[in-house]
XYZ file of C-alpha atoms in Angstrom:
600
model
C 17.483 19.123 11.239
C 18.643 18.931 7.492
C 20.159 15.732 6.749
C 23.309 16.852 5.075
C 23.834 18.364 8.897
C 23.224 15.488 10.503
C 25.644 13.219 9.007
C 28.147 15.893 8.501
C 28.225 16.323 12.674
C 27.755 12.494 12.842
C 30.687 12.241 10.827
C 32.496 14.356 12.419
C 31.801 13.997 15.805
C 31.971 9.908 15.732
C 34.816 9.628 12.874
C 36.764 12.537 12.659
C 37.295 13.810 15.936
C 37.443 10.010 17.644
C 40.157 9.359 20.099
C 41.274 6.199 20.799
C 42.266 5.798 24.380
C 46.477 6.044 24.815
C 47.950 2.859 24.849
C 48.165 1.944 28.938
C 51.569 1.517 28.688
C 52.652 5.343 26.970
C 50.506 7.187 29.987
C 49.842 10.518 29.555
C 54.082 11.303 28.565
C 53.046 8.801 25.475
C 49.998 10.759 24.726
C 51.977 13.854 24.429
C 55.029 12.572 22.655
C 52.001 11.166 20.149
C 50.358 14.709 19.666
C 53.606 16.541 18.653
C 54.287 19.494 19.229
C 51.321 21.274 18.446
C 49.204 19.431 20.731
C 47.675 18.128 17.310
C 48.013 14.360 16.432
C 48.097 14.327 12.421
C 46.161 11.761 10.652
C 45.272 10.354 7.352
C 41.401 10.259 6.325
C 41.460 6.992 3.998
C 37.731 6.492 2.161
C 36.067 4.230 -0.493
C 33.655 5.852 -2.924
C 30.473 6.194 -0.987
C 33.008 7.535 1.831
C 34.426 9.823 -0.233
C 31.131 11.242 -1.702
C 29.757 11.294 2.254
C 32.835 12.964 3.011
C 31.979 15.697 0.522
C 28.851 16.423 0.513
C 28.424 16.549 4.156
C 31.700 18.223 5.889
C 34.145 20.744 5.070
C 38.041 20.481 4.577
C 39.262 23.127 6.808
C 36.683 21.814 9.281
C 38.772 18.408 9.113
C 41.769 20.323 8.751
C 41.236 21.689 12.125
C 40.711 18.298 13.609
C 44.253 16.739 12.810
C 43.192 15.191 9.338
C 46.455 16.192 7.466
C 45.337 14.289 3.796
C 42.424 12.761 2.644
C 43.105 9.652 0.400
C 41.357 7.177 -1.749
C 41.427 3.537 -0.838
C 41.965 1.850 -4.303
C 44.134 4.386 -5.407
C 47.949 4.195 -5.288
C 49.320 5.508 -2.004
C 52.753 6.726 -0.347
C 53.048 4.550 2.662
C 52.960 6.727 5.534
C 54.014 4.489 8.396
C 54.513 7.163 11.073
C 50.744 8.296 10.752
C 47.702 7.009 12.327
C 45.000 6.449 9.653
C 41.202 6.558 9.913
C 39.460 4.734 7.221
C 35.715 5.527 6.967
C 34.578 2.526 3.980
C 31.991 0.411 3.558
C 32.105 -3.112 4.869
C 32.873 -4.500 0.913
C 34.773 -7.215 -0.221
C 36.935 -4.830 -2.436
C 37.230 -1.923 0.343
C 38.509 -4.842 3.166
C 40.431 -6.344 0.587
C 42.419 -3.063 0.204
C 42.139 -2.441 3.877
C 44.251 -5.933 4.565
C 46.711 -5.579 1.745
C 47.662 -2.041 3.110
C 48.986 -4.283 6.066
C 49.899 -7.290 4.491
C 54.095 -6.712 4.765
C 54.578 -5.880 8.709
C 57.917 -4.743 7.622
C 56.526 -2.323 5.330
C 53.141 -1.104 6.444
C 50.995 1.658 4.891
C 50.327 3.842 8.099
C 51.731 2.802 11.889
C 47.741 2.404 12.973
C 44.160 1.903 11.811
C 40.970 2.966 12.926
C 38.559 1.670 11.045
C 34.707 2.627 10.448
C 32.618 0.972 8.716
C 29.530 2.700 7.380
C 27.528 -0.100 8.340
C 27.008 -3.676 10.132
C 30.080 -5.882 8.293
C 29.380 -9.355 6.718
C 30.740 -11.734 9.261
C 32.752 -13.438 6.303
C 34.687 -10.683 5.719
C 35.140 -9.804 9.542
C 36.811 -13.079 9.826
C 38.737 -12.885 7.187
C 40.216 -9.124 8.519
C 40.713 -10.704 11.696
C 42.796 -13.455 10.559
C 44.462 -11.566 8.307
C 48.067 -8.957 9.249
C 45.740 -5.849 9.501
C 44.494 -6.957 13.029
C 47.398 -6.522 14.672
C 47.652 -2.826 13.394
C 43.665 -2.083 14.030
C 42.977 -0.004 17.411
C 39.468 0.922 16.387
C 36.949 -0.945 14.571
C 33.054 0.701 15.018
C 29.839 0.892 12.957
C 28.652 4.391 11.835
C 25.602 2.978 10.589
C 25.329 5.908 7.695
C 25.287 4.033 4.660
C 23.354 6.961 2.629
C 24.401 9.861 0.496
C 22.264 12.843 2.070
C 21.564 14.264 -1.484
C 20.212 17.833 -0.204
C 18.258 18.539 3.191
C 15.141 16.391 2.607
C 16.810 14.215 -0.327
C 19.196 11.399 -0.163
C 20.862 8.440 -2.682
C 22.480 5.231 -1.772
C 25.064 5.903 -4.560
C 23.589 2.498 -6.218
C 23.032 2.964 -9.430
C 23.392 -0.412 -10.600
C 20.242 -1.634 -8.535
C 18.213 -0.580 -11.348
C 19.863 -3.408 -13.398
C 19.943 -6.020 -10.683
C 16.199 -5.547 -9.751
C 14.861 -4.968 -13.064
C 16.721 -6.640 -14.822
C 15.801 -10.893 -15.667
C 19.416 -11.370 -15.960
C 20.745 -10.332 -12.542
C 18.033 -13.242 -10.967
C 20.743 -14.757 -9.255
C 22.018 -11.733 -7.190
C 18.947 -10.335 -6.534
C 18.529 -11.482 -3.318
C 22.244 -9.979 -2.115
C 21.540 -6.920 -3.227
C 18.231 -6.418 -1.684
C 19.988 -7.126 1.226
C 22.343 -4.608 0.700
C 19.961 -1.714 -0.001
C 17.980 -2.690 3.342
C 20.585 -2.117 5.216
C 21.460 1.590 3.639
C 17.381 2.837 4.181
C 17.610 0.886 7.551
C 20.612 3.276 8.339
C 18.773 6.059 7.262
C 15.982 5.609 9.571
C 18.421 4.809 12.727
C 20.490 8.442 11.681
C 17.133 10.030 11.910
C 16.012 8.477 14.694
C 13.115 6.999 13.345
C 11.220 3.427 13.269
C 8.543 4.018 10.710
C 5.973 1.777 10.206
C 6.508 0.324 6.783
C 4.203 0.046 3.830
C 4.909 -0.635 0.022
C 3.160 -0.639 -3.382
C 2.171 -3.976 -3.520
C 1.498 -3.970 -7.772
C 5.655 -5.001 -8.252
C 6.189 -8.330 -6.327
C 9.679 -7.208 -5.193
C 9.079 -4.163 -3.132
C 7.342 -6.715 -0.511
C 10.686 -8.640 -0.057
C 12.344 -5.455 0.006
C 10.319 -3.790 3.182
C 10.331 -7.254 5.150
C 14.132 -7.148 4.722
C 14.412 -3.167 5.966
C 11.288 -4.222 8.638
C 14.088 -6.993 9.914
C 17.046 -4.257 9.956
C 15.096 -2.117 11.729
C 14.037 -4.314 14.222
C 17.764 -5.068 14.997
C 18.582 -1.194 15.407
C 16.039 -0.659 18.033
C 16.910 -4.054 20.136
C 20.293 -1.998 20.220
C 18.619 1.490 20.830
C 14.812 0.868 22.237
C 14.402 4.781 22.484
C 14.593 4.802 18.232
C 11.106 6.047 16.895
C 9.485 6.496 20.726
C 6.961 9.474 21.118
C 3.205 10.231 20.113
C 4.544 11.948 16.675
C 7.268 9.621 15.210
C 5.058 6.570 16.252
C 3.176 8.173 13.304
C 6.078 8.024 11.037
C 6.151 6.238 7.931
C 8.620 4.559 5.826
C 6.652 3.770 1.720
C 8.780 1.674 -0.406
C 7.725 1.745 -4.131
C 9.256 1.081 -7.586
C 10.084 3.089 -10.688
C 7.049 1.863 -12.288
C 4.658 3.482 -10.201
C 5.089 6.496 -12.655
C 7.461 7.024 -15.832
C 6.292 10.027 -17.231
C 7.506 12.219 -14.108
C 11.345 11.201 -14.804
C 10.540 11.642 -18.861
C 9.494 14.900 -19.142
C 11.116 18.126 -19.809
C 10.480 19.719 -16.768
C 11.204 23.664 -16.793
C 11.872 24.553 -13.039
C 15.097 25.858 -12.989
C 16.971 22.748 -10.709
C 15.228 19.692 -12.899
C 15.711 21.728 -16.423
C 19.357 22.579 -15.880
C 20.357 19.089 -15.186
C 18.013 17.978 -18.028
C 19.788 20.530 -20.735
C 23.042 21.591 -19.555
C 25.963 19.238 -19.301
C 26.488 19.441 -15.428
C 28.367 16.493 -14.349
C 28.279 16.016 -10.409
C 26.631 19.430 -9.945
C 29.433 20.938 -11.334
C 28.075 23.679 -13.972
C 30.829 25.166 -16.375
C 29.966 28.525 -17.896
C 32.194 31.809 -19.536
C 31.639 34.870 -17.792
C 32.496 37.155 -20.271
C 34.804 37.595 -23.428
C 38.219 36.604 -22.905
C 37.606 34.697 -20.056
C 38.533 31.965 -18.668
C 35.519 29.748 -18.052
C 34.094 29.270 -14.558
C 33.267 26.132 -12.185
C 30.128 26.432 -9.908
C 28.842 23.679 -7.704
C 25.537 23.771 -7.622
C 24.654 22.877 -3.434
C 22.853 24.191 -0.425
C 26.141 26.078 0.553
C 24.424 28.177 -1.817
C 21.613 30.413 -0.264
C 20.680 31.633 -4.114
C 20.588 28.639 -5.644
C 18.351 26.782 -2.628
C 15.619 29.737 -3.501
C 15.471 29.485 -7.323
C 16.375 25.704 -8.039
C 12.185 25.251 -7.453
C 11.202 28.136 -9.466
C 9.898 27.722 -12.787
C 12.115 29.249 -15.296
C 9.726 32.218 -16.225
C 10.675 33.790 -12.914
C 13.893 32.705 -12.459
C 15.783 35.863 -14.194
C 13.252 38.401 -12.930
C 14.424 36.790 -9.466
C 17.640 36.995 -9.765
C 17.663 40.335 -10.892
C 15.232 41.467 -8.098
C 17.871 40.128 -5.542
C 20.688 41.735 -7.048
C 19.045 44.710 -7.243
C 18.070 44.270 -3.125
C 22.194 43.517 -2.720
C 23.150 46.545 -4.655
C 21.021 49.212 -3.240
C 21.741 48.015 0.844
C 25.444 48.495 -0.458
C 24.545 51.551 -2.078
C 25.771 50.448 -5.103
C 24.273 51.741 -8.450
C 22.543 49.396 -10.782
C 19.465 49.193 -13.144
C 16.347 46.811 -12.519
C 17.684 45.423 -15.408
C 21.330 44.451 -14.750
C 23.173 42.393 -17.454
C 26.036 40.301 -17.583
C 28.264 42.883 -18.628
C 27.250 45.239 -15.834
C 27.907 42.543 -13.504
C 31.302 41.887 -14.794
C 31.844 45.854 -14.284
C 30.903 46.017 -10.793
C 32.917 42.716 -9.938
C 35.880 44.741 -10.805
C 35.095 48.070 -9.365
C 33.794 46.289 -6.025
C 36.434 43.614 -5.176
C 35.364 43.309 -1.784
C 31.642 41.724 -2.693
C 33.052 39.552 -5.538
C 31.909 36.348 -3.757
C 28.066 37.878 -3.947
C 28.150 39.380 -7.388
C 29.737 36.196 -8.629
C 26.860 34.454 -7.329
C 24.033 36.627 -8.838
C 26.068 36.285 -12.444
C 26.011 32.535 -12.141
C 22.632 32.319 -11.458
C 21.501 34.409 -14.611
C 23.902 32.268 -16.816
C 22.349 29.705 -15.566
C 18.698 30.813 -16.390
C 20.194 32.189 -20.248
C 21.705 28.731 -20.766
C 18.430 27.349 -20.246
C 16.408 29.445 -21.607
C 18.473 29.653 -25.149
C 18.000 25.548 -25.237
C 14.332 25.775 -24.145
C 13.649 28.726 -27.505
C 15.747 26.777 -29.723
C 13.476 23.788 -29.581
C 12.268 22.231 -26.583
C 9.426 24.562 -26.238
C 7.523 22.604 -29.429
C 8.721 19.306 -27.696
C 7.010 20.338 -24.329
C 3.438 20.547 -25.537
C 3.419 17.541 -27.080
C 4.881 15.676 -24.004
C 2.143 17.822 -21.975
C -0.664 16.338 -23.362
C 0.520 13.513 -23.865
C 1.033 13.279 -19.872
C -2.430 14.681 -19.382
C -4.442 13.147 -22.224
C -6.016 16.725 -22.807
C -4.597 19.464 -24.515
C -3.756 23.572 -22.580
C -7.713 24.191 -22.715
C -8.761 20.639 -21.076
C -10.370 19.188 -24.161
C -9.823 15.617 -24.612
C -6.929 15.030 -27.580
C -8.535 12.622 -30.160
C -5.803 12.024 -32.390
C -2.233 12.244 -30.875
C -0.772 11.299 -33.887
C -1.364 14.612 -36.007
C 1.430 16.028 -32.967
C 3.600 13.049 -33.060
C 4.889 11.986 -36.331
C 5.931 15.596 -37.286
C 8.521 15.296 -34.450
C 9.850 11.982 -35.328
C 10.288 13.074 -38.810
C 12.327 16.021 -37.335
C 15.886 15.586 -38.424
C 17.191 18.570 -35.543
C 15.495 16.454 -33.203
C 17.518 14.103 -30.756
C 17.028 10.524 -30.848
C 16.639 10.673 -26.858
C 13.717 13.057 -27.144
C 12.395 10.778 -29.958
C 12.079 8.239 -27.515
C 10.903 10.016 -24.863
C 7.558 11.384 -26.872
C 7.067 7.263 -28.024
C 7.443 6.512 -24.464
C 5.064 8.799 -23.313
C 2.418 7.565 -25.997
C 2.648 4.041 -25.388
C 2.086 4.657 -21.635
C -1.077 7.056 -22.315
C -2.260 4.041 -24.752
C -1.153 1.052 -22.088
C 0.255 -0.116 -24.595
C 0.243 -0.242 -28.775
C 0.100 -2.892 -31.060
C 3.881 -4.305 -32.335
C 2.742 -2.886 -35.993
C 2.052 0.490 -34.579
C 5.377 0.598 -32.513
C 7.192 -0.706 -35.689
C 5.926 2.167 -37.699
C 6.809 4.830 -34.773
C 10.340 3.342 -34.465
C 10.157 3.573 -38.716
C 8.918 7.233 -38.217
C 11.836 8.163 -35.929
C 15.193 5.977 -37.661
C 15.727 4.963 -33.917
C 18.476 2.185 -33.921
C 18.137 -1.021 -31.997
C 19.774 0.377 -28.922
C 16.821 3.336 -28.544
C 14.408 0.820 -29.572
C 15.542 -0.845 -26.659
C 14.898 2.059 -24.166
C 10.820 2.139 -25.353
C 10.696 -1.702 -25.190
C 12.521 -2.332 -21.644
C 9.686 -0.137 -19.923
C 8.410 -3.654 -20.072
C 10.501 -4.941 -16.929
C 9.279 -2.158 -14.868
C 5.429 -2.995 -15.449
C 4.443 -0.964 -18.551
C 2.286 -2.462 -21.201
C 4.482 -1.758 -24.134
C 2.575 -3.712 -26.439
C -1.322 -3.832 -25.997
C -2.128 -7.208 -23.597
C -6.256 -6.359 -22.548
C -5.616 -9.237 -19.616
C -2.787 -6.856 -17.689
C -4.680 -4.175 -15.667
C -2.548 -1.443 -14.356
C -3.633 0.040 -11.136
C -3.233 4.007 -11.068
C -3.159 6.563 -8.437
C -6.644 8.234 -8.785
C -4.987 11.953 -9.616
C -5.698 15.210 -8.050
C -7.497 18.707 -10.217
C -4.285 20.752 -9.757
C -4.629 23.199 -12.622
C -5.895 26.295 -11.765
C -5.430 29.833 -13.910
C -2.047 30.508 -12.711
C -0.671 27.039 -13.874
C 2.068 27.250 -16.620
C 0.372 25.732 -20.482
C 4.135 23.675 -20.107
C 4.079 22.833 -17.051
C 0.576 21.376 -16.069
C 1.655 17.891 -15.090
C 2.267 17.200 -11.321
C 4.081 14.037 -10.940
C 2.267 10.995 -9.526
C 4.274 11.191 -6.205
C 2.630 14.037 -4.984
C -0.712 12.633 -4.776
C 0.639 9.635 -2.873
C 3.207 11.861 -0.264
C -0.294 14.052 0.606
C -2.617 10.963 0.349
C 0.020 8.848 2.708
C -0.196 11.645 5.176
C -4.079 12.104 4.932
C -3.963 8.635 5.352
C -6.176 8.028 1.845
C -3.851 5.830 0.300
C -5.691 2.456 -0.972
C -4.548 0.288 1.581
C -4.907 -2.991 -1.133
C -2.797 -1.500 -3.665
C 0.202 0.155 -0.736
C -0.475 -1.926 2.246
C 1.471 -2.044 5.854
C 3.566 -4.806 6.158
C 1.662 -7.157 8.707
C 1.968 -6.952 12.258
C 3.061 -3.111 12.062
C -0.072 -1.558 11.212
C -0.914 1.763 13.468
C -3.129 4.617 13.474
C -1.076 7.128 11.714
C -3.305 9.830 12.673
C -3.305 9.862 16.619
C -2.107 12.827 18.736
C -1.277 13.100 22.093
C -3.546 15.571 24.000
C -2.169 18.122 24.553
C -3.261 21.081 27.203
C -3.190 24.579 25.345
C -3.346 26.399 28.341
C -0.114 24.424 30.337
C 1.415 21.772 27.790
C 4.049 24.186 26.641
C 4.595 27.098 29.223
C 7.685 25.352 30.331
C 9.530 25.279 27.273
C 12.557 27.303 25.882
C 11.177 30.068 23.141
C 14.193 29.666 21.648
C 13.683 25.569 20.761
C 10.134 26.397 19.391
C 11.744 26.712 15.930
C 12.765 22.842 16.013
C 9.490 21.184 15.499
C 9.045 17.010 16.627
C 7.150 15.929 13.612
C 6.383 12.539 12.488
C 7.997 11.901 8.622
C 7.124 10.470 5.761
C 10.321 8.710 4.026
C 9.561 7.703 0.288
C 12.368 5.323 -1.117
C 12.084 4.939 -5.007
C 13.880 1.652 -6.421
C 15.491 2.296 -9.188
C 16.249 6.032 -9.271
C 14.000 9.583 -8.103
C 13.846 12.425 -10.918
C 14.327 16.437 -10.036
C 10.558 17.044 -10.217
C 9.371 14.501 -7.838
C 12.507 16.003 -5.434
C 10.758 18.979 -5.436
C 7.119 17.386 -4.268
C 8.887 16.401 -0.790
C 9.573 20.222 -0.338
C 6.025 21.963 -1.402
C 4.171 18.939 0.524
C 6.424 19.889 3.467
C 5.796 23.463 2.906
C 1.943 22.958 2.497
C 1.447 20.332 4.853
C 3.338 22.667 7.744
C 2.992 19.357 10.810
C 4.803 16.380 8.897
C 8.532 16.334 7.137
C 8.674 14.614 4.064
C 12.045 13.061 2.776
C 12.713 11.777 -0.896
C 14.761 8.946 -1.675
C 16.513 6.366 -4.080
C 19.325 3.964 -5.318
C 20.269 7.380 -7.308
C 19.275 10.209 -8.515
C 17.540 10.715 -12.231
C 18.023 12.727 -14.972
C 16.246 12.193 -18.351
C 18.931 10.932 -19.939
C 19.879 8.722 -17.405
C 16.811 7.111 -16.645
C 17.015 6.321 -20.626
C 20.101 4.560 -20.762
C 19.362 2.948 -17.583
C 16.477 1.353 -19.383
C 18.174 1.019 -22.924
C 21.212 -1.034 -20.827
C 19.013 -3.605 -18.919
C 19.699 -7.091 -20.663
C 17.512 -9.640 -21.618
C 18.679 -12.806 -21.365
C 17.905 -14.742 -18.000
């Protein structure tokens, strides 16, 4: 089941539509009196950020609507009291969330709501369990439970723990101190994860980054404590196959650095789409428009993997599909204006024409900043990635491509440092006089400089040292004759997601944490005559298959998103699920390295 639908009915289910049992006292005349007169008791939904953003993603409002919720507030945010209301606060178990929880019940005169029922998203520290139940709020607390969904389920086979400052507290040498808290922390969110899925993987990590070992003993110890509380977590011949990989962001840094062009991973790469939000103006003289760009969307969930060639032709194809099975008239090759025309004449299928329209804006937008420039930048970064140029010869000098770019005045300084980035790794590493000259080349100010030179802390030779060996993934022939010039890297993950599952992963460089250990490839016998005769046609579509969850530290990029779908798609008898502290675009990933401080 997708996970956005499991936590949504989770949510609702266990949060939502929770009832506390009436007060002994009030009997069932109390219990009425409470509901009103609609038979509906009305509540207030209180959340925290990663409660919020759960809350969002996952569930709908007229779906909580229907459930009693009358308002959904924000925790740190200035309230109206509301003290004839019930409230449900869904939050994570922080010092700042509690700390609001308590003071909204610090005056017993004047409290915020008349009760609380409180859910944490996870197991809360006991410090600050003692310190709610000493405080005025425990008087006015009927419910206090554990979810145990400390994730952000991203898109079906995706999620985030909304964390984006673990990049600076495990990369970084001045966040030492902490470092140990927050691993914690993040143990605890995959260890939810796994219990929401109903999974207890075995656990292996890539041993080259001395962290990820502390970081899959911690989850290993989480998990353990989930199944003491539910032994049937993880039981059966296919998820005893299951696997839970823990590796960091310097496995591979090309994947997040390179201008990818299928559609999902170049959008959020060009166009400014803040929290899948994409802005675009339909037509003349009109106002602009506001799509979010989610699986509510059956349109976007086909193209967002397509590369952008296709993309148009598509959507056009599909529109064309719509129009003639409403025996509408249009031409193979609709434009926007024609769209715009048939939105008015056709009121009643605005929803579906106004889909088709965003979705070619979409692929123009892109396209128009792919012809203005990025099309030179991509072949460079190509074989750079690859080391060989579109025919498969060897590139001698990468230089001759290079420096014209960084003398570019029209191009960006963030692309500048993208194509250094991507030499120094395909070098492992330049000498400081070489780097100098690049930075020289470019005009790159300290602060970009900084972005090149911090690839450092995540394992990268930077600048040449012969003694550091790098271990890398041996890589897979993938290019065949249909394979895009642009597009003829495959990022690193995919070799490891199919070599995990064909169980050819170099067991010295990602071992299993000790003790845990199994044969990943054993299947129960089965008798194809009798095993299934018994079951329900209709439940065939459900499959049992053991999964492969992938948690990235320090943020996953759009392409390597994609991987867990077309290994899932190839592979057919495993799921595979991509995950990470948060999600990647270029641009991020850059700052994120530009902003991770030096001193210890």
């Amino acid at each position: 089941m997708a996970l956005k639908m499991l936590v949504g009915q989770k949510i609702m289910n266990e949060v939502v539509k929770y009832k506390p049992p009436p007060p002994k006292k009030a009997g069932a005349a109390g219990a009425a009196k409470a509901a009103g007169a609609g038979g509906i008791e009305w509540r207030v939904l209180v959340v925290d950020k990663l409660g919020m953003r759960m809350v969002s993603a996952c569930t709908k409002m007229h779906e909580i609507s229907a459930e009693g919720i009358t308002l959904v507030e924000d925790i740190n945010k200035k309230r109206e009291p509301l003290p004839t209301m019930d409230a449900i606060y869904l939050i994570t178990p922080s010092d700042e969330s509690v700390r609001s929880l308590i003071r909204d019940f610090e005056n017993p005169a004047r409290p915020m709501y008349r009760y609380a029922h409180v859910f944490f998203t996870e197991v809360c520290p006991e410090e600050l369990f003692n310190d709610l139940c000493k405080s005025c709020a425990a008087r006015k607390i009927k419910t206090l439970k554990e979810i145990n969904i400390a994730f952000l389920p991203y898109e079906c086979q995706v999620f985030s723990l909304d964390s984006p400052d673990t990049f600076q507290c495990l990369y970084s040498p001045a966040f030492a101190s902490i470092r140990g808290k927050h691993i914690e922390r993040i143990a605890e969110q995959i260890a939810t994860l796994c219990a929401t899925l109903g999974e207890y993987p075995n656990v292996r990590y890539r041993v080259d980054w001395e962290r990820n070992v502390d970081l899959a003993a911690s989850v290993q110890q989480k998990l353990d404590a989930y199944k003491a509380d539910e032994p049937t977590m993880g039981e059966g011949p296919e998820k005893a196959r299951s696997q839970l990989l823990i590796l960091d962001r310097g496995f591979d840094c090309v994947s997040p650095l390179l201008h990818e062009l299928t559609l999902q991973a170049m959008a959020y790469d060009l166009l400014p789409i803040v929290n899948d939000v994409y802005r675009y103006t339909p037509g003349p003289n009109q106002a602009d428009k506001e799509v979010l760009l989610d699986e509510n969307d059956d349109l976007w969930v086909e193209l967002r993997h397509e590369h952008i060639a296709v993309v148009s032709t598509q959507v056009t194809q599909n529109l064309k599909k719509f129009t003639d099975s409403k025996r509408m008239s249009s031409t193979d090759k609709s434009s926007m204006r024609d769209l715009s025309q048939m939105i008015k004449k056709m009121p009643q299928y605005q929803k579906e024409l106004s889909k088709y329209s965003t979705h070619l804006h979409l692929a123009e937008d892109c396209m128009k900043s792919y012809q203005n420039y990025v099309d030179k930048l991509c072949r460079v970064e190509q074989d750079l990635a690859m080391g060989t140029d579109a025919e498969g010869e060897k590139i001698k000098d990468h230089m001759r491509n290079i420096v014209p770019i960084l003398l570019d005045a029209n191009v960006s300084n963030y692309d500048k440092v993208r194509i250094i980035s991507l030499y120094v790794m395909i070098k492992n590493g330049i000498s400081e006089e070489n780097l100098t000259k690049l930075f020289t080349h470019a005009q790159l100010s300290t602060k970009h400089q900084d972005m090149v030179r911090n690839l450092s802390f995540l394992g990268i030779n930077v600048i040449a040292d012969s003694r550091k060996k790098i271990y890398s993934v041996p890589r897979k022939e993938r290019i065949t004759e249909s394979t895009y010039q642009m597009s003829r890297w495959t990022p690193v993950i995919k070799d490891i997601m199919e070599d995990c599952i064909e169980d050819k992963l170099d067991p010295r460089h990602f071992p299993f944490l000790e003790g845990r250990a199994q044969n990943t490839n054993y299947h129960a016998p089965t008798s194809a005559r009798y095993g299934h005769w018994h079951k329900d046609k209709a439940q065939t579509q459900v499959k049992n298959v053991p999964r492969l969850i992938i948690f990235i530290v320090g943020g996953v990029s759009m392409s390597e998103m994609r991987c867990a779908y077309e290994v899932t798609n190839s592979v057919r008898n495993w799921e595979v699920l991509v995950g990470s502290s948060h999600v990647l675009s270029p641009e991020i990933f850059l700052s994120d390295l530009g902003s991770l401080s030096k001193e210890d």
